[in-house]
């Protein structure tokens, strides 16, 4: 929709082809239905939240920034608000308001919205000539592929754009889930299923070296398959080579206390509950649902009387509170991912126009390109920025060609 608006706003005649029964099905579910439109941060912060090919987006972001996105929606009558982490939402907390604003702007600018399924591209002599649909062929002097990735396929993101790109001769990098829950082997996580932790420190380390590859602070939740939540989804963007035994998550359950202060706190609790079994003396330190798993990990017998716990065992308790280890072995299916990692190679696209370097008149925008970001509104901003660049550039290309045509006709007559 943003690509269509930019192209139509620049004077092009535009048709938007949508195979779903309504526009913006994926947009409607973003931000848990609230739509995290963008992130109100500076350019360097924005680009630092894009782990895959951030430099490719310099031009698109300069042409249509997060400030431009906010001004755009405010100008369409959708008031916005900024929340924790500079996340921007509509004041109404309704993603549908964002979709409606985009659709209304499309219609105001004369964009034809066609409920048709594209089956392929028409390319002749290195130039795009249109698209094929189930209903027939539609000629076009420029085509923008803005099909999304392969995540949430029920919303229509079924990987069509990758097929179109390959058929046009483009390289499509490996398609993987990103911003996706992580799986954990064994019974540790299932034993705590449904338990949410807030304000915890999270590190993901390589098991072989112990070297951290990701650090965060915030929320996570244990599930029947492993772990999910904001910190987990962001961590997944760093783990392209995840496999059994490669990574481990280490959770700091008491990040506000260093080991010395935490030991004093544990000793105080042990003094308070000195006549209880060890497992029953942890009720002030941990959620009830976590205690059996914690006891197993720290190695202190749950039935041991607290007054018999040794100094060395107390040190094990402190260590486990500061480093609760969860083995990781994979991603959940791509259908559960928020975004797709991988896509059309950025080496084959112009970073200024989003145009193909292989086929004239062919453009790509959004998740179909090999760029992805963390949670917080960054991925939607990528969609808006690249969509705007592609739409504006496609319209300018057509206008340039139309200016040349009279000269070419005159030359032919001569």
mmCIF file of C-alpha atoms in Angstrom:
data_model
loop_
_atom_site.group_PDB
_atom_site.id
_atom_site.type_symbol
_atom_site.label_atom_id
_atom_site.label_comp_id
_atom_site.label_asym_id
_atom_site.label_seq_id
_atom_site.Cartn_x
_atom_site.Cartn_y
_atom_site.Cartn_z
ATOM 1 C CA UNK A 1 0.000 0.000 0.000
ATOM 2 C CA UNK A 2 2.811 2.444 0.768
ATOM 3 C CA UNK A 3 4.447 1.632 -2.581
ATOM 4 C CA UNK A 4 1.131 2.218 -4.376
ATOM 5 C CA UNK A 5 0.604 5.519 -2.550
ATOM 6 C CA UNK A 6 4.118 6.745 -3.370
ATOM 7 C CA UNK A 7 3.798 5.780 -7.048
ATOM 8 C CA UNK A 8 0.334 7.267 -7.451
ATOM 9 C CA UNK A 9 1.385 10.379 -5.552
ATOM 10 C CA UNK A 10 4.211 10.805 -8.059
ATOM 11 C CA UNK A 11 1.763 10.703 -10.952
ATOM 12 C CA UNK A 12 1.758 7.057 -12.048
ATOM 13 C CA UNK A 13 -1.306 5.012 -12.840
ATOM 14 C CA UNK A 14 -1.262 2.215 -10.278
ATOM 15 C CA UNK A 15 -2.999 -1.115 -9.797
ATOM 16 C CA UNK A 16 -2.587 -2.903 -6.470
ATOM 17 C CA UNK A 17 -3.112 -6.656 -6.785
ATOM 18 C CA UNK A 18 -4.201 -8.386 -3.570
ATOM 19 C CA UNK A 19 -4.954 -12.104 -3.383
ATOM 20 C CA UNK A 20 -6.623 -11.844 0.056
ATOM 21 C CA UNK A 21 -10.239 -10.841 0.531
ATOM 22 C CA UNK A 22 -9.090 -7.592 2.174
ATOM 23 C CA UNK A 23 -5.988 -5.455 2.389
ATOM 24 C CA UNK A 24 -3.493 -5.485 5.243
ATOM 25 C CA UNK A 25 -4.286 -8.826 6.846
ATOM 26 C CA UNK A 26 -0.769 -9.147 8.241
ATOM 27 C CA UNK A 27 -0.648 -5.509 9.271
ATOM 28 C CA UNK A 28 -3.832 -5.999 11.277
ATOM 29 C CA UNK A 29 -2.165 -8.518 13.619
ATOM 30 C CA UNK A 30 1.094 -6.657 14.206
ATOM 31 C CA UNK A 31 1.827 -5.479 17.731
ATOM 32 C CA UNK A 32 -0.788 -7.900 19.067
ATOM 33 C CA UNK A 33 -3.415 -6.064 17.067
ATOM 34 C CA UNK A 34 -2.212 -2.614 18.145
ATOM 35 C CA UNK A 35 0.260 -2.070 15.253
ATOM 36 C CA UNK A 36 3.716 -0.915 16.336
ATOM 37 C CA UNK A 37 3.973 1.509 13.402
ATOM 38 C CA UNK A 38 7.605 2.566 13.828
ATOM 39 C CA UNK A 39 10.239 3.428 16.404
ATOM 40 C CA UNK A 40 10.876 7.035 17.398
ATOM 41 C CA UNK A 41 14.679 6.869 17.553
ATOM 42 C CA UNK A 42 17.578 8.492 15.709
ATOM 43 C CA UNK A 43 18.963 7.048 12.476
ATOM 44 C CA UNK A 44 21.988 5.351 14.024
ATOM 45 C CA UNK A 45 19.852 3.644 16.663
ATOM 46 C CA UNK A 46 17.402 2.574 13.987
ATOM 47 C CA UNK A 47 20.091 1.016 11.825
ATOM 48 C CA UNK A 48 21.721 -0.661 14.840
ATOM 49 C CA UNK A 49 18.476 -2.591 15.299
ATOM 50 C CA UNK A 50 18.789 -4.149 11.850
ATOM 51 C CA UNK A 51 21.153 -7.153 12.014
ATOM 52 C CA UNK A 52 20.835 -8.063 8.320
ATOM 53 C CA UNK A 53 22.190 -5.659 5.668
ATOM 54 C CA UNK A 54 21.541 -2.389 7.535
ATOM 55 C CA UNK A 55 23.757 -0.307 5.209
ATOM 56 C CA UNK A 56 21.520 -1.208 2.279
ATOM 57 C CA UNK A 57 18.714 0.773 3.949
ATOM 58 C CA UNK A 58 20.560 4.096 4.337
ATOM 59 C CA UNK A 59 19.065 5.540 1.162
ATOM 60 C CA UNK A 60 15.519 4.298 1.726
ATOM 61 C CA UNK A 61 15.515 5.513 5.321
ATOM 62 C CA UNK A 62 16.856 8.913 4.285
ATOM 63 C CA UNK A 63 14.066 9.178 1.717
ATOM 64 C CA UNK A 64 11.292 8.165 4.105
ATOM 65 C CA UNK A 65 12.315 8.079 7.761
ATOM 66 C CA UNK A 66 10.492 7.174 10.948
ATOM 67 C CA UNK A 67 9.681 10.880 11.349
ATOM 68 C CA UNK A 68 8.142 10.824 7.874
ATOM 69 C CA UNK A 69 6.073 7.785 8.812
ATOM 70 C CA UNK A 70 4.726 9.499 11.919
ATOM 71 C CA UNK A 71 3.913 12.677 9.990
ATOM 72 C CA UNK A 72 2.278 10.615 7.227
ATOM 73 C CA UNK A 73 -0.188 8.838 9.507
ATOM 74 C CA UNK A 74 -0.853 11.894 11.636
ATOM 75 C CA UNK A 75 -1.614 13.738 8.395
ATOM 76 C CA UNK A 76 -4.117 11.032 7.473
ATOM 77 C CA UNK A 77 -5.952 11.582 10.740
ATOM 78 C CA UNK A 78 -4.436 8.762 12.807
ATOM 79 C CA UNK A 79 -3.003 10.234 16.039
ATOM 80 C CA UNK A 80 0.018 8.355 17.358
ATOM 81 C CA UNK A 81 1.639 7.847 20.756
ATOM 82 C CA UNK A 82 5.100 6.749 21.862
ATOM 83 C CA UNK A 83 5.533 4.095 24.532
ATOM 84 C CA UNK A 84 8.376 2.271 26.281
ATOM 85 C CA UNK A 85 11.353 1.627 24.038
ATOM 86 C CA UNK A 86 10.289 4.461 21.702
ATOM 87 C CA UNK A 87 7.635 2.196 20.174
ATOM 88 C CA UNK A 88 5.014 4.143 18.254
ATOM 89 C CA UNK A 89 1.356 3.022 18.202
ATOM 90 C CA UNK A 90 -1.932 4.568 17.122
ATOM 91 C CA UNK A 91 -3.610 6.275 20.093
ATOM 92 C CA UNK A 92 -6.628 4.051 19.485
ATOM 93 C CA UNK A 93 -4.496 0.885 19.906
ATOM 94 C CA UNK A 94 -6.211 -0.444 16.770
ATOM 95 C CA UNK A 95 -4.118 -1.748 13.880
ATOM 96 C CA UNK A 96 -7.237 -1.500 11.754
ATOM 97 C CA UNK A 97 -6.969 2.301 11.872
ATOM 98 C CA UNK A 98 -3.554 2.120 10.184
ATOM 99 C CA UNK A 99 -4.867 -0.241 7.502
ATOM 100 C CA UNK A 100 -7.928 1.946 6.902
ATOM 101 C CA UNK A 101 -5.787 5.079 6.535
ATOM 102 C CA UNK A 102 -3.566 3.394 3.955
ATOM 103 C CA UNK A 103 -6.498 2.008 2.005
ATOM 104 C CA UNK A 104 -8.336 5.340 1.988
ATOM 105 C CA UNK A 105 -5.208 7.124 0.752
ATOM 106 C CA UNK A 106 -4.813 4.552 -2.021
ATOM 107 C CA UNK A 107 -8.372 5.184 -3.147
ATOM 108 C CA UNK A 108 -7.996 8.978 -2.881
ATOM 109 C CA UNK A 109 -5.017 8.824 -5.225
ATOM 110 C CA UNK A 110 -6.855 6.666 -7.727
ATOM 111 C CA UNK A 111 -5.092 3.373 -7.080
ATOM 112 C CA UNK A 112 -7.084 0.498 -8.595
ATOM 113 C CA UNK A 113 -7.365 -2.275 -5.986
ATOM 114 C CA UNK A 114 -7.820 -5.613 -7.745
ATOM 115 C CA UNK A 115 -8.613 -8.815 -5.893
ATOM 116 C CA UNK A 116 -6.453 -11.046 -8.065
ATOM 117 C CA UNK A 117 -3.753 -13.642 -7.490
ATOM 118 C CA UNK A 118 -0.491 -13.013 -9.334
ATOM 119 C CA UNK A 119 1.066 -16.216 -10.700
ATOM 120 C CA UNK A 120 4.180 -14.780 -12.340
ATOM 121 C CA UNK A 121 5.970 -11.876 -13.985
ATOM 122 C CA UNK A 122 6.035 -11.022 -17.680
ATOM 123 C CA UNK A 123 9.602 -10.179 -18.714
ATOM 124 C CA UNK A 124 10.825 -9.524 -22.254
ATOM 125 C CA UNK A 125 14.264 -8.391 -23.376
ATOM 126 C CA UNK A 126 15.476 -7.618 -19.868
ATOM 127 C CA UNK A 127 12.468 -5.380 -19.238
ATOM 128 C CA UNK A 128 9.392 -6.118 -17.145
ATOM 129 C CA UNK A 129 6.243 -6.170 -19.260
ATOM 130 C CA UNK A 130 3.551 -6.935 -16.687
ATOM 131 C CA UNK A 131 2.215 -9.715 -14.502
ATOM 132 C CA UNK A 132 0.312 -12.937 -15.034
ATOM 133 C CA UNK A 133 -2.745 -13.594 -12.908
ATOM 134 C CA UNK A 134 -5.253 -16.389 -12.693
ATOM 135 C CA UNK A 135 -7.652 -14.174 -14.629
ATOM 136 C CA UNK A 136 -5.185 -13.228 -17.384
ATOM 137 C CA UNK A 137 -2.231 -10.953 -18.086
ATOM 138 C CA UNK A 138 -1.930 -7.330 -16.960
ATOM 139 C CA UNK A 139 0.590 -5.176 -18.869
ATOM 140 C CA UNK A 140 2.758 -2.777 -16.852
ATOM 141 C CA UNK A 141 5.851 -0.694 -17.426
ATOM 142 C CA UNK A 142 6.956 -1.218 -13.825
ATOM 143 C CA UNK A 143 6.162 -3.901 -11.259
ATOM 144 C CA UNK A 144 6.807 -3.733 -7.514
ATOM 145 C CA UNK A 145 6.965 -7.055 -5.691
ATOM 146 C CA UNK A 146 5.762 -6.388 -2.119
ATOM 147 C CA UNK A 147 4.505 -9.824 -1.159
ATOM 148 C CA UNK A 148 6.004 -10.198 2.300
ATOM 149 C CA UNK A 149 8.088 -13.188 3.300
ATOM 150 C CA UNK A 150 7.096 -16.675 4.401
ATOM 151 C CA UNK A 151 5.993 -16.033 7.983
ATOM 152 C CA UNK A 152 2.325 -16.079 9.035
ATOM 153 C CA UNK A 153 1.265 -17.758 5.744
ATOM 154 C CA UNK A 154 -2.412 -17.562 6.699
ATOM 155 C CA UNK A 155 -2.152 -13.802 6.113
ATOM 156 C CA UNK A 156 -1.012 -14.398 2.540
ATOM 157 C CA UNK A 157 2.773 -14.391 3.020
ATOM 158 C CA UNK A 158 3.372 -17.696 1.268
ATOM 159 C CA UNK A 159 6.733 -16.950 -0.340
ATOM 160 C CA UNK A 160 5.359 -15.955 -3.767
ATOM 161 C CA UNK A 161 7.823 -13.081 -4.052
ATOM 162 C CA UNK A 162 10.789 -15.422 -3.769
ATOM 163 C CA UNK A 163 9.452 -17.478 -6.662
ATOM 164 C CA UNK A 164 8.925 -14.373 -8.790
ATOM 165 C CA UNK A 165 12.444 -13.140 -7.979
ATOM 166 C CA UNK A 166 14.100 -16.440 -8.878
ATOM 167 C CA UNK A 167 12.195 -16.616 -12.152
ATOM 168 C CA UNK A 168 13.557 -13.146 -12.952
ATOM 169 C CA UNK A 169 17.109 -14.385 -12.372
ATOM 170 C CA UNK A 170 17.570 -13.014 -8.863
ATOM 171 C CA UNK A 171 19.412 -14.735 -6.041
ATOM 172 C CA UNK A 172 17.274 -15.515 -3.003
ATOM 173 C CA UNK A 173 19.279 -16.134 0.165
ATOM 174 C CA UNK A 174 18.375 -18.913 2.591
ATOM 175 C CA UNK A 175 14.907 -18.416 4.054
ATOM 176 C CA UNK A 176 14.777 -18.794 7.844
ATOM 177 C CA UNK A 177 12.445 -17.677 10.635
ATOM 178 C CA UNK A 178 13.382 -14.588 12.623
ATOM 179 C CA UNK A 179 11.769 -13.069 15.690
ATOM 180 C CA UNK A 180 10.524 -16.536 16.488
ATOM 181 C CA UNK A 181 10.185 -18.611 19.677
ATOM 182 C CA UNK A 182 13.053 -21.002 20.481
ATOM 183 C CA UNK A 183 12.850 -24.690 21.275
ATOM 184 C CA UNK A 184 14.595 -26.432 24.166
ATOM 185 C CA UNK A 185 15.192 -30.161 24.608
ATOM 186 C CA UNK A 186 14.140 -32.142 27.665
ATOM 187 C CA UNK A 187 11.573 -31.436 30.340
ATOM 188 C CA UNK A 188 12.987 -28.266 31.906
ATOM 189 C CA UNK A 189 10.801 -25.776 30.012
ATOM 190 C CA UNK A 190 7.647 -27.933 29.874
ATOM 191 C CA UNK A 191 7.813 -28.250 33.657
ATOM 192 C CA UNK A 192 7.425 -24.455 33.890
ATOM 193 C CA UNK A 193 4.933 -24.076 31.029
ATOM 194 C CA UNK A 194 2.995 -20.815 31.221
ATOM 195 C CA UNK A 195 5.394 -19.149 33.665
ATOM 196 C CA UNK A 196 6.327 -15.590 32.676
ATOM 197 C CA UNK A 197 9.395 -13.830 34.046
ATOM 198 C CA UNK A 198 9.702 -10.051 34.063
ATOM 199 C CA UNK A 199 12.746 -7.854 34.535
ATOM 200 C CA UNK A 200 15.285 -10.625 34.073
ATOM 201 C CA UNK A 201 18.656 -10.497 32.371
ATOM 202 C CA UNK A 202 19.020 -12.720 29.325
ATOM 203 C CA UNK A 203 22.192 -13.880 27.619
ATOM 204 C CA UNK A 204 22.536 -16.345 24.772
ATOM 205 C CA UNK A 205 26.011 -17.861 24.613
ATOM 206 C CA UNK A 206 27.848 -20.317 22.422
ATOM 207 C CA UNK A 207 28.215 -23.511 24.411
ATOM 208 C CA UNK A 208 31.706 -24.268 23.103
ATOM 209 C CA UNK A 209 33.244 -20.938 24.060
ATOM 210 C CA UNK A 210 30.791 -19.397 26.516
ATOM 211 C CA UNK A 211 30.958 -16.253 24.384
ATOM 212 C CA UNK A 212 27.743 -14.184 24.486
ATOM 213 C CA UNK A 213 26.083 -13.535 21.128
ATOM 214 C CA UNK A 214 23.120 -11.631 22.549
ATOM 215 C CA UNK A 215 22.268 -9.778 25.762
ATOM 216 C CA UNK A 216 18.942 -8.284 26.811
ATOM 217 C CA UNK A 217 16.757 -7.348 29.759
ATOM 218 C CA UNK A 218 13.032 -7.805 29.987
ATOM 219 C CA UNK A 219 10.400 -10.520 29.704
ATOM 220 C CA UNK A 220 10.252 -14.152 28.630
ATOM 221 C CA UNK A 221 7.876 -17.070 29.051
ATOM 222 C CA UNK A 222 8.377 -20.828 29.317
ATOM 223 C CA UNK A 223 6.244 -23.015 27.064
ATOM 224 C CA UNK A 224 5.711 -26.687 26.288
ATOM 225 C CA UNK A 225 8.348 -26.433 23.537
ATOM 226 C CA UNK A 226 10.871 -23.989 25.017
ATOM 227 C CA UNK A 227 10.861 -20.222 25.481
ATOM 228 C CA UNK A 228 9.157 -17.198 23.936
ATOM 229 C CA UNK A 229 8.583 -13.526 24.739
ATOM 230 C CA UNK A 230 10.186 -10.228 23.648
ATOM 231 C CA UNK A 231 13.752 -11.025 24.742
ATOM 232 C CA UNK A 232 13.585 -14.470 23.129
ATOM 233 C CA UNK A 233 12.196 -13.201 19.829
ATOM 234 C CA UNK A 234 14.939 -10.588 19.586
ATOM 235 C CA UNK A 235 17.585 -13.172 20.471
ATOM 236 C CA UNK A 236 16.430 -15.440 17.653
ATOM 237 C CA UNK A 237 17.550 -12.863 15.093
ATOM 238 C CA UNK A 238 21.174 -13.618 16.081
ATOM 239 C CA UNK A 239 21.037 -17.414 15.886
ATOM 240 C CA UNK A 240 21.034 -18.328 12.202
ATOM 241 C CA UNK A 241 23.165 -21.430 12.839
ATOM 242 C CA UNK A 242 21.143 -22.732 15.779
ATOM 243 C CA UNK A 243 21.323 -26.503 16.304
ATOM 244 C CA UNK A 244 21.384 -28.873 19.293
ATOM 245 C CA UNK A 245 24.340 -28.122 21.557
ATOM 246 C CA UNK A 246 25.355 -24.870 19.859
ATOM 247 C CA UNK A 247 23.620 -22.278 22.048
ATOM 248 C CA UNK A 248 22.445 -21.942 25.635
ATOM 249 C CA UNK A 249 20.287 -19.265 27.231
ATOM 250 C CA UNK A 250 21.451 -18.011 30.624
ATOM 251 C CA UNK A 251 18.907 -16.119 32.682
ATOM 252 C CA UNK A 252 19.859 -13.755 35.501
ATOM 253 C CA UNK A 253 16.871 -14.082 37.809
ATOM 254 C CA UNK A 254 18.099 -11.311 40.125
ATOM 255 C CA UNK A 255 19.813 -8.734 37.888
ATOM 256 C CA UNK A 256 19.468 -5.931 40.468
ATOM 257 C CA UNK A 257 21.782 -7.744 42.917
ATOM 258 C CA UNK A 258 25.434 -8.621 42.485
ATOM 259 C CA UNK A 259 26.613 -11.977 43.821
ATOM 260 C CA UNK A 260 27.715 -10.594 47.202
ATOM 261 C CA UNK A 261 24.378 -8.867 47.866
ATOM 262 C CA UNK A 262 22.455 -11.855 46.551
ATOM 263 C CA UNK A 263 24.358 -14.202 48.843
ATOM 264 C CA UNK A 264 23.390 -11.990 51.788
ATOM 265 C CA UNK A 265 19.761 -12.125 50.650
ATOM 266 C CA UNK A 266 19.848 -15.932 50.332
ATOM 267 C CA UNK A 267 21.477 -16.238 53.762
ATOM 268 C CA UNK A 268 18.752 -14.036 55.226
ATOM 269 C CA UNK A 269 16.042 -16.271 53.721
ATOM 270 C CA UNK A 270 17.825 -19.396 54.923
ATOM 271 C CA UNK A 271 17.976 -17.950 58.430
ATOM 272 C CA UNK A 272 14.278 -17.140 58.254
ATOM 273 C CA UNK A 273 13.368 -20.640 57.053
ATOM 274 C CA UNK A 274 16.171 -22.577 58.731
ATOM 275 C CA UNK A 275 13.912 -25.427 59.864
ATOM 276 C CA UNK A 276 12.300 -25.980 56.455
ATOM 277 C CA UNK A 277 13.324 -28.237 53.599
ATOM 278 C CA UNK A 278 15.499 -26.437 51.058
ATOM 279 C CA UNK A 279 12.802 -26.500 48.343
ATOM 280 C CA UNK A 280 10.309 -24.860 50.699
ATOM 281 C CA UNK A 281 12.756 -22.110 51.653
ATOM 282 C CA UNK A 282 12.808 -20.596 48.158
ATOM 283 C CA UNK A 283 9.281 -19.168 48.178
ATOM 284 C CA UNK A 284 10.459 -15.567 48.654
ATOM 285 C CA UNK A 285 13.118 -15.878 45.947
ATOM 286 C CA UNK A 286 11.303 -17.627 43.111
ATOM 287 C CA UNK A 287 7.849 -18.204 41.620
ATOM 288 C CA UNK A 288 6.356 -21.425 42.984
ATOM 289 C CA UNK A 289 6.192 -22.988 39.521
ATOM 290 C CA UNK A 290 9.925 -22.512 39.025
ATOM 291 C CA UNK A 291 11.142 -24.008 42.304
ATOM 292 C CA UNK A 292 11.255 -27.728 41.298
ATOM 293 C CA UNK A 293 13.221 -26.938 38.129
ATOM 294 C CA UNK A 294 15.553 -24.614 40.034
ATOM 295 C CA UNK A 295 16.223 -27.288 42.673
ATOM 296 C CA UNK A 296 17.184 -29.763 39.964
ATOM 297 C CA UNK A 297 19.532 -27.297 38.298
ATOM 298 C CA UNK A 298 21.327 -26.054 41.384
ATOM 299 C CA UNK A 299 22.035 -29.571 42.634
ATOM 300 C CA UNK A 300 21.047 -29.053 46.285
ATOM 301 C CA UNK A 301 18.651 -31.832 47.414
ATOM 302 C CA UNK A 302 15.141 -30.375 47.749
ATOM 303 C CA UNK A 303 14.469 -32.347 50.920
ATOM 304 C CA UNK A 304 17.632 -31.215 52.679
ATOM 305 C CA UNK A 305 17.035 -29.074 55.785
ATOM 306 C CA UNK A 306 18.095 -25.483 55.254
ATOM 307 C CA UNK A 307 20.127 -25.468 58.482
ATOM 308 C CA UNK A 308 22.233 -28.251 56.946
ATOM 309 C CA UNK A 309 22.941 -26.470 53.634
ATOM 310 C CA UNK A 310 26.683 -25.811 53.372
ATOM 311 C CA UNK A 311 28.367 -22.595 52.326
ATOM 312 C CA UNK A 312 29.408 -24.291 49.068
ATOM 313 C CA UNK A 313 25.817 -25.334 48.375
ATOM 314 C CA UNK A 314 24.611 -21.822 49.097
ATOM 315 C CA UNK A 315 27.135 -20.593 46.527
ATOM 316 C CA UNK A 316 25.554 -22.998 44.008
ATOM 317 C CA UNK A 317 22.168 -21.450 44.761
ATOM 318 C CA UNK A 318 23.511 -17.950 44.144
ATOM 319 C CA UNK A 319 25.232 -19.061 40.948
ATOM 320 C CA UNK A 320 22.026 -20.618 39.603
ATOM 321 C CA UNK A 321 20.008 -17.521 40.479
ATOM 322 C CA UNK A 322 22.464 -15.458 38.463
ATOM 323 C CA UNK A 323 22.828 -18.036 35.684
ATOM 324 C CA UNK A 324 19.758 -20.223 35.151
ATOM 325 C CA UNK A 325 20.727 -22.305 32.136
ATOM 326 C CA UNK A 326 18.265 -23.282 29.399
ATOM 327 C CA UNK A 327 19.613 -25.381 26.499
ATOM 328 C CA UNK A 328 18.424 -24.347 23.038
ATOM 329 C CA UNK A 329 18.164 -26.550 19.974
ATOM 330 C CA UNK A 330 16.121 -24.832 17.289
ATOM 331 C CA UNK A 331 13.456 -22.438 16.017
ATOM 332 C CA UNK A 332 9.736 -22.937 16.011
ATOM 333 C CA UNK A 333 8.288 -23.241 12.464
ATOM 334 C CA UNK A 334 8.542 -20.238 10.152
ATOM 335 C CA UNK A 335 4.742 -20.015 10.204
ATOM 336 C CA UNK A 336 5.089 -18.799 13.822
ATOM 337 C CA UNK A 337 7.804 -16.243 13.056
ATOM 338 C CA UNK A 338 7.063 -12.519 13.073
ATOM 339 C CA UNK A 339 9.378 -11.932 10.114
ATOM 340 C CA UNK A 340 11.455 -13.889 7.644
ATOM 341 C CA UNK A 341 15.230 -13.790 7.544
ATOM 342 C CA UNK A 342 16.624 -14.008 4.025
ATOM 343 C CA UNK A 343 15.170 -12.958 0.698
ATOM 344 C CA UNK A 344 16.142 -11.223 -2.531
ATOM 345 C CA UNK A 345 19.859 -10.475 -2.405
ATOM 346 C CA UNK A 346 20.543 -6.808 -1.712
ATOM 347 C CA UNK A 347 23.595 -7.006 -4.009
ATOM 348 C CA UNK A 348 21.203 -7.255 -6.951
ATOM 349 C CA UNK A 349 19.075 -4.239 -5.964
ATOM 350 C CA UNK A 350 19.685 -0.498 -6.034
ATOM 351 C CA UNK A 351 19.682 0.769 -2.430
ATOM 352 C CA UNK A 352 18.340 4.140 -3.575
ATOM 353 C CA UNK A 353 15.437 2.926 -5.730
ATOM 354 C CA UNK A 354 14.845 -0.726 -4.683
ATOM 355 C CA UNK A 355 15.072 -1.437 -8.418
ATOM 356 C CA UNK A 356 16.432 -4.658 -9.844
ATOM 357 C CA UNK A 357 19.910 -4.477 -11.386
ATOM 358 C CA UNK A 358 18.942 -7.400 -13.619
ATOM 359 C CA UNK A 359 15.494 -6.491 -14.974
ATOM 360 C CA UNK A 360 14.506 -2.929 -15.843
ATOM 361 C CA UNK A 361 11.204 -1.884 -14.326
ATOM 362 C CA UNK A 362 11.237 -4.522 -11.581
ATOM 363 C CA UNK A 363 11.283 -3.357 -7.961
ATOM 364 C CA UNK A 364 11.107 -5.050 -4.571
ATOM 365 C CA UNK A 365 9.909 -3.735 -1.204
ATOM 366 C CA UNK A 366 9.578 -4.966 2.358
ATOM 367 C CA UNK A 367 10.140 -8.384 3.821
ATOM 368 C CA UNK A 368 10.756 -10.073 0.451
ATOM 369 C CA UNK A 369 14.195 -8.364 0.481
ATOM 370 C CA UNK A 370 17.041 -9.841 2.539
ATOM 371 C CA UNK A 371 16.688 -7.337 5.405
ATOM 372 C CA UNK A 372 15.142 -7.894 8.821
ATOM 373 C CA UNK A 373 15.198 -6.203 12.200
ATOM 374 C CA UNK A 374 14.423 -6.675 15.868
ATOM 375 C CA UNK A 375 11.040 -6.073 17.454
ATOM 376 C CA UNK A 376 10.013 -2.508 18.217
ATOM 377 C CA UNK A 377 8.525 -1.126 14.988
ATOM 378 C CA UNK A 378 11.704 -1.469 12.935
ATOM 379 C CA UNK A 379 10.393 -4.055 10.473
ATOM 380 C CA UNK A 380 7.287 -2.028 9.640
ATOM 381 C CA UNK A 381 9.469 1.036 9.110
ATOM 382 C CA UNK A 382 11.600 -0.992 6.688
ATOM 383 C CA UNK A 383 8.407 -1.848 4.807
ATOM 384 C CA UNK A 384 7.296 1.795 4.679
ATOM 385 C CA UNK A 385 10.748 3.118 3.696
ATOM 386 C CA UNK A 386 11.432 0.552 0.974
ATOM 387 C CA UNK A 387 7.837 0.735 -0.266
ATOM 388 C CA UNK A 388 8.051 4.494 -0.603
ATOM 389 C CA UNK A 389 11.406 4.283 -2.399
ATOM 390 C CA UNK A 390 10.168 1.620 -4.810
ATOM 391 C CA UNK A 391 6.894 3.421 -5.586
ATOM 392 C CA UNK A 392 8.471 6.819 -6.155
ATOM 393 C CA UNK A 393 11.293 5.347 -8.247
ATOM 394 C CA UNK A 394 8.951 3.258 -10.390
ATOM 395 C CA UNK A 395 6.848 6.336 -11.187
ATOM 396 C CA UNK A 396 9.956 8.376 -12.040
ATOM 397 C CA UNK A 397 11.234 5.609 -14.321
ATOM 398 C CA UNK A 398 7.975 5.585 -16.286
ATOM 399 C CA UNK A 399 7.989 9.379 -16.591
ATOM 400 C CA UNK A 400 11.557 9.342 -17.919
ATOM 401 C CA UNK A 401 10.627 6.723 -20.498
ATOM 402 C CA UNK A 402 7.592 8.714 -21.617
ATOM 403 C CA UNK A 403 9.743 11.815 -22.140
ATOM 404 C CA UNK A 404 12.084 9.860 -24.391
ATOM 405 C CA UNK A 405 9.368 8.243 -26.498
ATOM 406 C CA UNK A 406 8.605 11.202 -28.825
ATOM 407 C CA UNK A 407 12.309 11.516 -29.669
ATOM 408 C CA UNK A 408 12.504 7.794 -30.312
ATOM 409 C CA UNK A 409 9.428 7.920 -32.600
ATOM 410 C CA UNK A 410 10.881 10.917 -34.491
ATOM 411 C CA UNK A 411 14.179 9.069 -34.870
ATOM 412 C CA UNK A 412 12.375 6.029 -36.293
ATOM 413 C CA UNK A 413 10.606 8.262 -38.849
ATOM 414 C CA UNK A 414 13.895 9.727 -39.911
#
